[in-house]
Amino acid sequence: MIETAITQVIDRLEQTGSIIEPQDREYIVKKVMQLADHTLTLEGFQQEIVTFLECCKHNQDFGLRECSVGIKIGSLELKINEQIDSLFDIASITKLFTLKLCYELEKQGILHYDAYVTDICPAFTGLKNYTVLDILQMRGKIWGAKKLSESQDKDELYQVLTTIEVVSLDAQDSNYTDLGFTILPFLIEALSPHHQSFAQLMNTYVIKPLGLTHTTYLPKHKRLLGNGNFDQLPHDKKTRILGGVNGAAGLFTDLTDLFRVADHVFTGTFFDVPFMKALYQYHFLDGIDRRRSYAGLYTYSGKHYHNFCPMEFSNKTIAHQGFTGSLFVVDPVNRINLTLLIDAIPPGSMQKSEHYLHYFHKMKRRLVLDSLVVYCYCELKKELLKR
């Protein structure tokens, strides 16, 4: 009877677009059965995940130095291998927060999606036909005179930004880029009615309203992970040149705050329904046919083993991944959140292991299944309470 009930839970999950392979279904059923008959406790299950993470860390080809895992199912929150009093450099996941800031400023009438870049900041002459929405959607292709990271200081980096021009406005040429989100802070500061800095505006319109207490640029008095030990600065070089604050990267955070973000996505208080619909509808494909949307968010791509947006979650799932390795996934339909905060960059290094992504996707797949074990167990308990 219990096994049938578990199977029915998985069947309902698949009705939301989830794709679960037969061998993975067997794993989920087996683990949920163990939890249901008390041969395995939830604490014991979490310890199994800790042991798995330790095995991953011992694989020198992987290069994983540390990993904290957050599994949130509705109101249930599991923090596995949490690094107390530490913050992780989340790199490009910062773009999700920048997108949220733009969303809030548009609601306030401070920022307009259809505004042309040069109408806000005339210095960006090559973007006269490019709008704020184009930046948010990473539409077409834009390019500058040289890499931002090759700049010697902030002034030179700004000059490089002013050389950026539109190469193509064709949606088929869209590609993931940091360029537009590095320009956004300059646009937003130019529109600030009280001349606030980008970091101040992020705090005023995003961090404080969401109830986040550990998310910040330039953190102090905390152990920092994932940034390659670059003092209090993020790993991303162009963001370090900019002083640690950028729309494309630079934020540090922890599991507690990302659970709060997931809560807001669950309840529709992060983005409203019309914006989420627009986010799902718009997409471009990256080099291996993964669907990406606003801010480079990964969205559902069907059966795709290397998408950071897991095929095992619903077709309304969104995800973002940072160069430092961390991953944030939210399934608002089934109210599942999986967060991986990762330290994988050796001190002073600019790169992760060359084999990192190969092993990361293997690790991610196991942790996705483990999050579904917790989900199915929670749903099973609800079913049994009704009987």
PDB file of C-alpha atoms in Angstrom, residues 114-330:
ATOM      1  CA  ASP A 114      11.420  50.280 -23.132  1.00  0.00           C
ATOM      2  CA  ALA A 115      13.907  53.082 -22.410  1.00  0.00           C
ATOM      3  CA  TYR A 116      16.919  53.194 -24.714  1.00  0.00           C
ATOM      4  CA  VAL A 117      20.303  52.912 -23.045  1.00  0.00           C
ATOM      5  CA  THR A 118      21.635  56.122 -24.609  1.00  0.00           C
ATOM      6  CA  ASP A 119      18.579  58.068 -23.425  1.00  0.00           C
ATOM      7  CA  ILE A 120      19.631  57.240 -19.857  1.00  0.00           C
ATOM      8  CA  CYS A 121      23.424  57.411 -20.299  1.00  0.00           C
ATOM      9  CA  PRO A 122      24.502  59.116 -23.557  1.00  0.00           C
ATOM     10  CA  ALA A 123      28.064  57.828 -23.099  1.00  0.00           C
ATOM     11  CA  PHE A 124      27.002  54.365 -24.309  1.00  0.00           C
ATOM     12  CA  THR A 125      26.744  55.532 -27.913  1.00  0.00           C
ATOM     13  CA  GLY A 126      26.889  52.049 -29.433  1.00  0.00           C
ATOM     14  CA  LEU A 127      23.673  51.047 -27.649  1.00  0.00           C
ATOM     15  CA  LYS A 128      21.361  53.714 -29.055  1.00  0.00           C
ATOM     16  CA  ASN A 129      18.991  51.059 -30.420  1.00  0.00           C
ATOM     17  CA  TYR A 130      19.257  48.834 -27.340  1.00  0.00           C
ATOM     18  CA  THR A 131      16.714  48.986 -24.517  1.00  0.00           C
ATOM     19  CA  VAL A 132      16.754  48.071 -20.835  1.00  0.00           C
ATOM     20  CA  LEU A 133      14.563  45.075 -21.709  1.00  0.00           C
ATOM     21  CA  ASP A 134      17.102  43.988 -24.327  1.00  0.00           C
ATOM     22  CA  ILE A 135      19.752  43.961 -21.590  1.00  0.00           C
ATOM     23  CA  LEU A 136      17.531  41.977 -19.224  1.00  0.00           C
ATOM     24  CA  GLN A 137      16.756  39.452 -21.955  1.00  0.00           C
ATOM     25  CA  MET A 138      20.342  39.362 -23.277  1.00  0.00           C
ATOM     26  CA  ARG A 139      18.778  39.881 -26.680  1.00  0.00           C
ATOM     27  CA  GLY A 140      20.906  39.747 -29.813  1.00  0.00           C
ATOM     28  CA  LYS A 141      24.639  40.237 -29.498  1.00  0.00           C
ATOM     29  CA  ILE A 142      26.630  43.099 -28.046  1.00  0.00           C
ATOM     30  CA  TRP A 143      30.396  43.394 -27.998  1.00  0.00           C
ATOM     31  CA  GLY A 144      33.120  45.773 -26.792  1.00  0.00           C
ATOM     32  CA  ALA A 145      36.651  46.721 -27.797  1.00  0.00           C
ATOM     33  CA  LYS A 146      38.243  44.247 -25.391  1.00  0.00           C
ATOM     34  CA  LYS A 147      37.541  42.098 -22.368  1.00  0.00           C
ATOM     35  CA  LEU A 148      36.446  44.052 -19.306  1.00  0.00           C
ATOM     36  CA  SER A 149      38.776  41.964 -17.149  1.00  0.00           C
ATOM     37  CA  GLU A 150      41.782  43.290 -19.082  1.00  0.00           C
ATOM     38  CA  SER A 151      41.161  46.805 -17.721  1.00  0.00           C
ATOM     39  CA  GLN A 152      43.727  48.226 -15.302  1.00  0.00           C
ATOM     40  CA  ASP A 153      41.280  50.212 -13.189  1.00  0.00           C
ATOM     41  CA  LYS A 154      37.650  51.296 -12.877  1.00  0.00           C
ATOM     42  CA  ASP A 155      38.061  54.298 -15.207  1.00  0.00           C
ATOM     43  CA  GLU A 156      39.513  52.167 -17.980  1.00  0.00           C
ATOM     44  CA  LEU A 157      36.801  49.556 -17.500  1.00  0.00           C
ATOM     45  CA  TYR A 158      34.148  52.263 -17.874  1.00  0.00           C
ATOM     46  CA  GLN A 159      35.811  53.425 -21.084  1.00  0.00           C
ATOM     47  CA  VAL A 160      35.690  49.863 -22.405  1.00  0.00           C
ATOM     48  CA  LEU A 161      31.991  49.723 -21.521  1.00  0.00           C
ATOM     49  CA  THR A 162      31.401  52.836 -23.639  1.00  0.00           C
ATOM     50  CA  THR A 163      32.811  50.973 -26.669  1.00  0.00           C
ATOM     51  CA  ILE A 164      30.156  48.269 -26.447  1.00  0.00           C
ATOM     52  CA  GLU A 165      27.925  48.229 -29.495  1.00  0.00           C
ATOM     53  CA  VAL A 166      25.089  46.181 -30.917  1.00  0.00           C
ATOM     54  CA  VAL A 167      26.409  43.573 -33.334  1.00  0.00           C
ATOM     55  CA  SER A 168      22.986  42.019 -33.927  1.00  0.00           C
ATOM     56  CA  LEU A 169      19.438  42.526 -32.663  1.00  0.00           C
ATOM     57  CA  ASP A 170      18.335  39.172 -34.038  1.00  0.00           C
ATOM     58  CA  ALA A 171      16.928  37.053 -31.214  1.00  0.00           C
ATOM     59  CA  GLN A 172      18.577  33.986 -32.772  1.00  0.00           C
ATOM     60  CA  ASP A 173      21.960  35.576 -32.064  1.00  0.00           C
ATOM     61  CA  SER A 174      21.201  36.010 -28.357  1.00  0.00           C
ATOM     62  CA  ASN A 175      23.897  34.727 -26.063  1.00  0.00           C
ATOM     63  CA  TYR A 176      24.682  34.729 -22.373  1.00  0.00           C
ATOM     64  CA  THR A 177      26.833  37.727 -21.463  1.00  0.00           C
ATOM     65  CA  ASP A 178      27.891  39.816 -18.469  1.00  0.00           C
ATOM     66  CA  LEU A 179      28.199  43.006 -20.515  1.00  0.00           C
ATOM     67  CA  GLY A 180      24.662  44.350 -20.217  1.00  0.00           C
ATOM     68  CA  PHE A 181      24.380  43.537 -16.520  1.00  0.00           C
ATOM     69  CA  THR A 182      27.688  45.336 -15.927  1.00  0.00           C
ATOM     70  CA  ILE A 183      26.234  48.429 -17.616  1.00  0.00           C
ATOM     71  CA  LEU A 184      22.964  48.269 -15.646  1.00  0.00           C
ATOM     72  CA  PRO A 185      24.363  49.743 -12.388  1.00  0.00           C
ATOM     73  CA  PHE A 186      25.454  52.872 -14.280  1.00  0.00           C
ATOM     74  CA  LEU A 187      21.963  53.227 -15.780  1.00  0.00           C
ATOM     75  CA  ILE A 188      20.228  52.617 -12.467  1.00  0.00           C
ATOM     76  CA  GLU A 189      22.430  55.078 -10.573  1.00  0.00           C
ATOM     77  CA  ALA A 190      21.722  57.711 -13.253  1.00  0.00           C
ATOM     78  CA  LEU A 191      17.978  57.231 -12.651  1.00  0.00           C
ATOM     79  CA  SER A 192      18.172  57.146  -8.845  1.00  0.00           C
ATOM     80  CA  PRO A 193      15.934  59.954  -7.528  1.00  0.00           C
ATOM     81  CA  HIS A 194      18.021  60.351  -4.368  1.00  0.00           C
ATOM     82  CA  HIS A 195      21.426  59.738  -5.968  1.00  0.00           C
ATOM     83  CA  GLN A 196      21.847  56.402  -4.213  1.00  0.00           C
ATOM     84  CA  SER A 197      24.567  53.993  -5.238  1.00  0.00           C
ATOM     85  CA  PHE A 198      23.703  50.700  -6.914  1.00  0.00           C
ATOM     86  CA  ALA A 199      24.546  48.801  -3.711  1.00  0.00           C
ATOM     87  CA  GLN A 200      22.301  51.111  -1.675  1.00  0.00           C
ATOM     88  CA  LEU A 201      19.444  50.660  -4.143  1.00  0.00           C
ATOM     89  CA  MET A 202      19.888  46.883  -4.027  1.00  0.00           C
ATOM     90  CA  ASN A 203      19.642  47.052  -0.254  1.00  0.00           C
ATOM     91  CA  THR A 204      16.620  49.383  -0.290  1.00  0.00           C
ATOM     92  CA  TYR A 205      14.515  47.645  -2.930  1.00  0.00           C
ATOM     93  CA  VAL A 206      15.600  44.001  -2.736  1.00  0.00           C
ATOM     94  CA  ILE A 207      17.617  42.857   0.254  1.00  0.00           C
ATOM     95  CA  LYS A 208      15.649  44.535   3.055  1.00  0.00           C
ATOM     96  CA  PRO A 209      12.126  43.973   1.641  1.00  0.00           C
ATOM     97  CA  LEU A 210      12.865  40.271   1.130  1.00  0.00           C
ATOM     98  CA  GLY A 211      14.028  39.972   4.739  1.00  0.00           C
ATOM     99  CA  LEU A 212      17.556  38.951   3.781  1.00  0.00           C
ATOM    100  CA  THR A 213      20.068  39.475   6.573  1.00  0.00           C
ATOM    101  CA  HIS A 214      23.191  37.801   5.186  1.00  0.00           C
ATOM    102  CA  THR A 215      23.180  38.916   1.534  1.00  0.00           C
ATOM    103  CA  THR A 216      25.584  41.717   0.716  1.00  0.00           C
ATOM    104  CA  TYR A 217      28.297  43.168  -1.417  1.00  0.00           C
ATOM    105  CA  LEU A 218      31.693  43.572   0.286  1.00  0.00           C
ATOM    106  CA  PRO A 219      30.958  41.459   3.394  1.00  0.00           C
ATOM    107  CA  LYS A 220      32.897  42.021   6.602  1.00  0.00           C
ATOM    108  CA  HIS A 221      33.648  39.852   9.622  1.00  0.00           C
ATOM    109  CA  LYS A 222      32.628  36.642   7.872  1.00  0.00           C
ATOM    110  CA  ARG A 223      34.495  33.624   6.534  1.00  0.00           C
ATOM    111  CA  LEU A 224      34.170  33.840   2.760  1.00  0.00           C
ATOM    112  CA  LEU A 225      34.010  30.794   0.499  1.00  0.00           C
ATOM    113  CA  GLY A 226      34.049  30.424  -3.279  1.00  0.00           C
ATOM    114  CA  ASN A 227      35.917  33.644  -4.023  1.00  0.00           C
ATOM    115  CA  GLY A 228      39.428  32.217  -4.283  1.00  0.00           C
ATOM    116  CA  ASN A 229      40.468  34.001  -1.064  1.00  0.00           C
ATOM    117  CA  PHE A 230      40.579  37.438  -2.716  1.00  0.00           C
ATOM    118  CA  ASP A 231      40.285  39.237   0.641  1.00  0.00           C
ATOM    119  CA  GLN A 232      36.703  40.580   1.010  1.00  0.00           C
ATOM    120  CA  LEU A 233      36.225  40.856  -2.753  1.00  0.00           C
ATOM    121  CA  PRO A 234      34.427  38.484  -5.140  1.00  0.00           C
ATOM    122  CA  HIS A 235      36.253  36.139  -7.474  1.00  0.00           C
ATOM    123  CA  ASP A 236      35.029  37.830 -10.676  1.00  0.00           C
ATOM    124  CA  LYS A 237      37.910  40.029 -11.852  1.00  0.00           C
ATOM    125  CA  LYS A 238      35.913  42.793 -13.530  1.00  0.00           C
ATOM    126  CA  THR A 239      33.787  43.096 -10.382  1.00  0.00           C
ATOM    127  CA  ARG A 240      36.948  43.414  -8.288  1.00  0.00           C
ATOM    128  CA  ILE A 241      38.114  46.181 -10.635  1.00  0.00           C
ATOM    129  CA  LEU A 242      34.765  47.904 -10.021  1.00  0.00           C
ATOM    130  CA  GLY A 243      35.363  47.767  -6.277  1.00  0.00           C
ATOM    131  CA  GLY A 244      33.301  44.659  -5.578  1.00  0.00           C
ATOM    132  CA  VAL A 245      29.900  45.899  -6.768  1.00  0.00           C
ATOM    133  CA  ASN A 246      28.402  44.856 -10.105  1.00  0.00           C
ATOM    134  CA  GLY A 247      25.042  43.865 -11.535  1.00  0.00           C
ATOM    135  CA  ALA A 248      26.560  40.740 -13.091  1.00  0.00           C
ATOM    136  CA  ALA A 249      28.363  39.338 -10.031  1.00  0.00           C
ATOM    137  CA  GLY A 250      29.603  40.260  -6.570  1.00  0.00           C
ATOM    138  CA  LEU A 251      26.954  39.255  -4.023  1.00  0.00           C
ATOM    139  CA  PHE A 252      27.713  36.931  -1.124  1.00  0.00           C
ATOM    140  CA  THR A 253      24.986  35.018   0.717  1.00  0.00           C
ATOM    141  CA  ASP A 254      24.097  31.817   2.599  1.00  0.00           C
ATOM    142  CA  LEU A 255      21.486  29.040   2.694  1.00  0.00           C
ATOM    143  CA  THR A 256      19.204  30.908   5.098  1.00  0.00           C
ATOM    144  CA  ASP A 257      18.770  33.878   2.774  1.00  0.00           C
ATOM    145  CA  LEU A 258      18.371  31.752  -0.350  1.00  0.00           C
ATOM    146  CA  PHE A 259      15.621  29.818   1.444  1.00  0.00           C
ATOM    147  CA  ARG A 260      13.901  33.193   1.962  1.00  0.00           C
ATOM    148  CA  VAL A 261      14.254  33.975  -1.741  1.00  0.00           C
ATOM    149  CA  ALA A 262      12.729  30.588  -2.589  1.00  0.00           C
ATOM    150  CA  ASP A 263       9.831  31.349  -0.236  1.00  0.00           C
ATOM    151  CA  HIS A 264       9.116  34.545  -2.137  1.00  0.00           C
ATOM    152  CA  VAL A 265       9.215  32.696  -5.462  1.00  0.00           C
ATOM    153  CA  PHE A 266       6.826  30.061  -4.036  1.00  0.00           C
ATOM    154  CA  THR A 267       4.319  32.699  -2.915  1.00  0.00           C
ATOM    155  CA  GLY A 268       4.559  34.936  -5.976  1.00  0.00           C
ATOM    156  CA  THR A 269       6.067  37.846  -4.025  1.00  0.00           C
ATOM    157  CA  PHE A 270       9.406  37.743  -5.844  1.00  0.00           C
ATOM    158  CA  PHE A 271       7.958  38.213  -9.341  1.00  0.00           C
ATOM    159  CA  ASP A 272       4.242  38.496 -10.078  1.00  0.00           C
ATOM    160  CA  VAL A 273       2.369  36.121 -12.393  1.00  0.00           C
ATOM    161  CA  PRO A 274       2.602  38.277 -15.564  1.00  0.00           C
ATOM    162  CA  PHE A 275       6.356  38.654 -15.159  1.00  0.00           C
ATOM    163  CA  MET A 276       6.834  34.927 -14.541  1.00  0.00           C
ATOM    164  CA  LYS A 277       4.796  34.193 -17.681  1.00  0.00           C
ATOM    165  CA  ALA A 278       7.012  36.537 -19.683  1.00  0.00           C
ATOM    166  CA  LEU A 279      10.077  34.852 -18.211  1.00  0.00           C
ATOM    167  CA  TYR A 280       8.821  31.400 -19.248  1.00  0.00           C
ATOM    168  CA  GLN A 281       7.787  32.548 -22.726  1.00  0.00           C
ATOM    169  CA  TYR A 282      11.030  34.279 -23.689  1.00  0.00           C
ATOM    170  CA  HIS A 283      14.106  32.144 -24.243  1.00  0.00           C
ATOM    171  CA  PHE A 284      17.276  31.727 -26.207  1.00  0.00           C
ATOM    172  CA  LEU A 285      19.424  28.613 -26.554  1.00  0.00           C
ATOM    173  CA  ASP A 286      23.000  28.366 -25.399  1.00  0.00           C
ATOM    174  CA  GLY A 287      25.733  26.315 -27.064  1.00  0.00           C
ATOM    175  CA  ILE A 288      24.337  22.967 -25.923  1.00  0.00           C
ATOM    176  CA  ASP A 289      20.649  23.753 -26.454  1.00  0.00           C
ATOM    177  CA  ARG A 290      19.750  24.742 -22.918  1.00  0.00           C
ATOM    178  CA  ARG A 291      16.917  27.250 -22.681  1.00  0.00           C
ATOM    179  CA  ARG A 292      17.830  30.519 -20.983  1.00  0.00           C
ATOM    180  CA  SER A 293      15.696  33.544 -20.260  1.00  0.00           C
ATOM    181  CA  TYR A 294      15.879  36.923 -18.515  1.00  0.00           C
ATOM    182  CA  ALA A 295      19.194  37.441 -16.680  1.00  0.00           C
ATOM    183  CA  GLY A 296      20.423  34.191 -18.172  1.00  0.00           C
ATOM    184  CA  LEU A 297      18.114  32.137 -15.968  1.00  0.00           C
ATOM    185  CA  TYR A 298      17.933  28.497 -16.980  1.00  0.00           C
ATOM    186  CA  THR A 299      14.426  27.264 -17.714  1.00  0.00           C
ATOM    187  CA  TYR A 300      12.940  23.868 -18.464  1.00  0.00           C
ATOM    188  CA  SER A 301      14.560  22.209 -21.499  1.00  0.00           C
ATOM    189  CA  GLY A 302      12.925  18.781 -21.374  1.00  0.00           C
ATOM    190  CA  LYS A 303      15.197  15.748 -21.286  1.00  0.00           C
ATOM    191  CA  HIS A 304      18.592  17.386 -20.955  1.00  0.00           C
ATOM    192  CA  TYR A 305      21.213  15.864 -18.656  1.00  0.00           C
ATOM    193  CA  HIS A 306      23.442  18.941 -18.488  1.00  0.00           C
ATOM    194  CA  ASN A 307      20.869  21.625 -17.842  1.00  0.00           C
ATOM    195  CA  PHE A 308      21.291  23.385 -14.525  1.00  0.00           C
ATOM    196  CA  CYS A 309      17.468  23.464 -14.459  1.00  0.00           C
ATOM    197  CA  PRO A 310      16.745  19.802 -13.564  1.00  0.00           C
ATOM    198  CA  MET A 311      14.464  17.832 -15.877  1.00  0.00           C
ATOM    199  CA  GLU A 312      13.244  15.978 -12.771  1.00  0.00           C
ATOM    200  CA  PHE A 313      11.467  19.120 -11.495  1.00  0.00           C
ATOM    201  CA  SER A 314       8.366  20.747 -13.000  1.00  0.00           C
ATOM    202  CA  ASN A 315       8.350  22.557 -16.348  1.00  0.00           C
ATOM    203  CA  LYS A 316       8.015  25.886 -14.494  1.00  0.00           C
ATOM    204  CA  THR A 317      11.335  25.505 -12.705  1.00  0.00           C
ATOM    205  CA  ILE A 318      13.947  28.267 -12.919  1.00  0.00           C
ATOM    206  CA  ALA A 319      17.613  28.086 -12.003  1.00  0.00           C
ATOM    207  CA  HIS A 320      20.811  30.092 -12.026  1.00  0.00           C
ATOM    208  CA  GLN A 321      24.398  28.995 -11.694  1.00  0.00           C
ATOM    209  CA  GLY A 322      27.525  30.970 -10.920  1.00  0.00           C
ATOM    210  CA  PHE A 323      31.070  30.589 -12.220  1.00  0.00           C
ATOM    211  CA  THR A 324      32.220  29.893  -8.673  1.00  0.00           C
ATOM    212  CA  GLY A 325      30.075  26.741  -8.845  1.00  0.00           C
ATOM    213  CA  SER A 326      26.985  27.522  -6.794  1.00  0.00           C
ATOM    214  CA  LEU A 327      23.498  26.626  -8.021  1.00  0.00           C
ATOM    215  CA  PHE A 328      20.048  27.929  -7.066  1.00  0.00           C
ATOM    216  CA  VAL A 329      16.966  26.041  -8.307  1.00  0.00           C
ATOM    217  CA  VAL A 330      13.302  26.815  -7.579  1.00  0.00           C
TER     218      VAL A 330
END
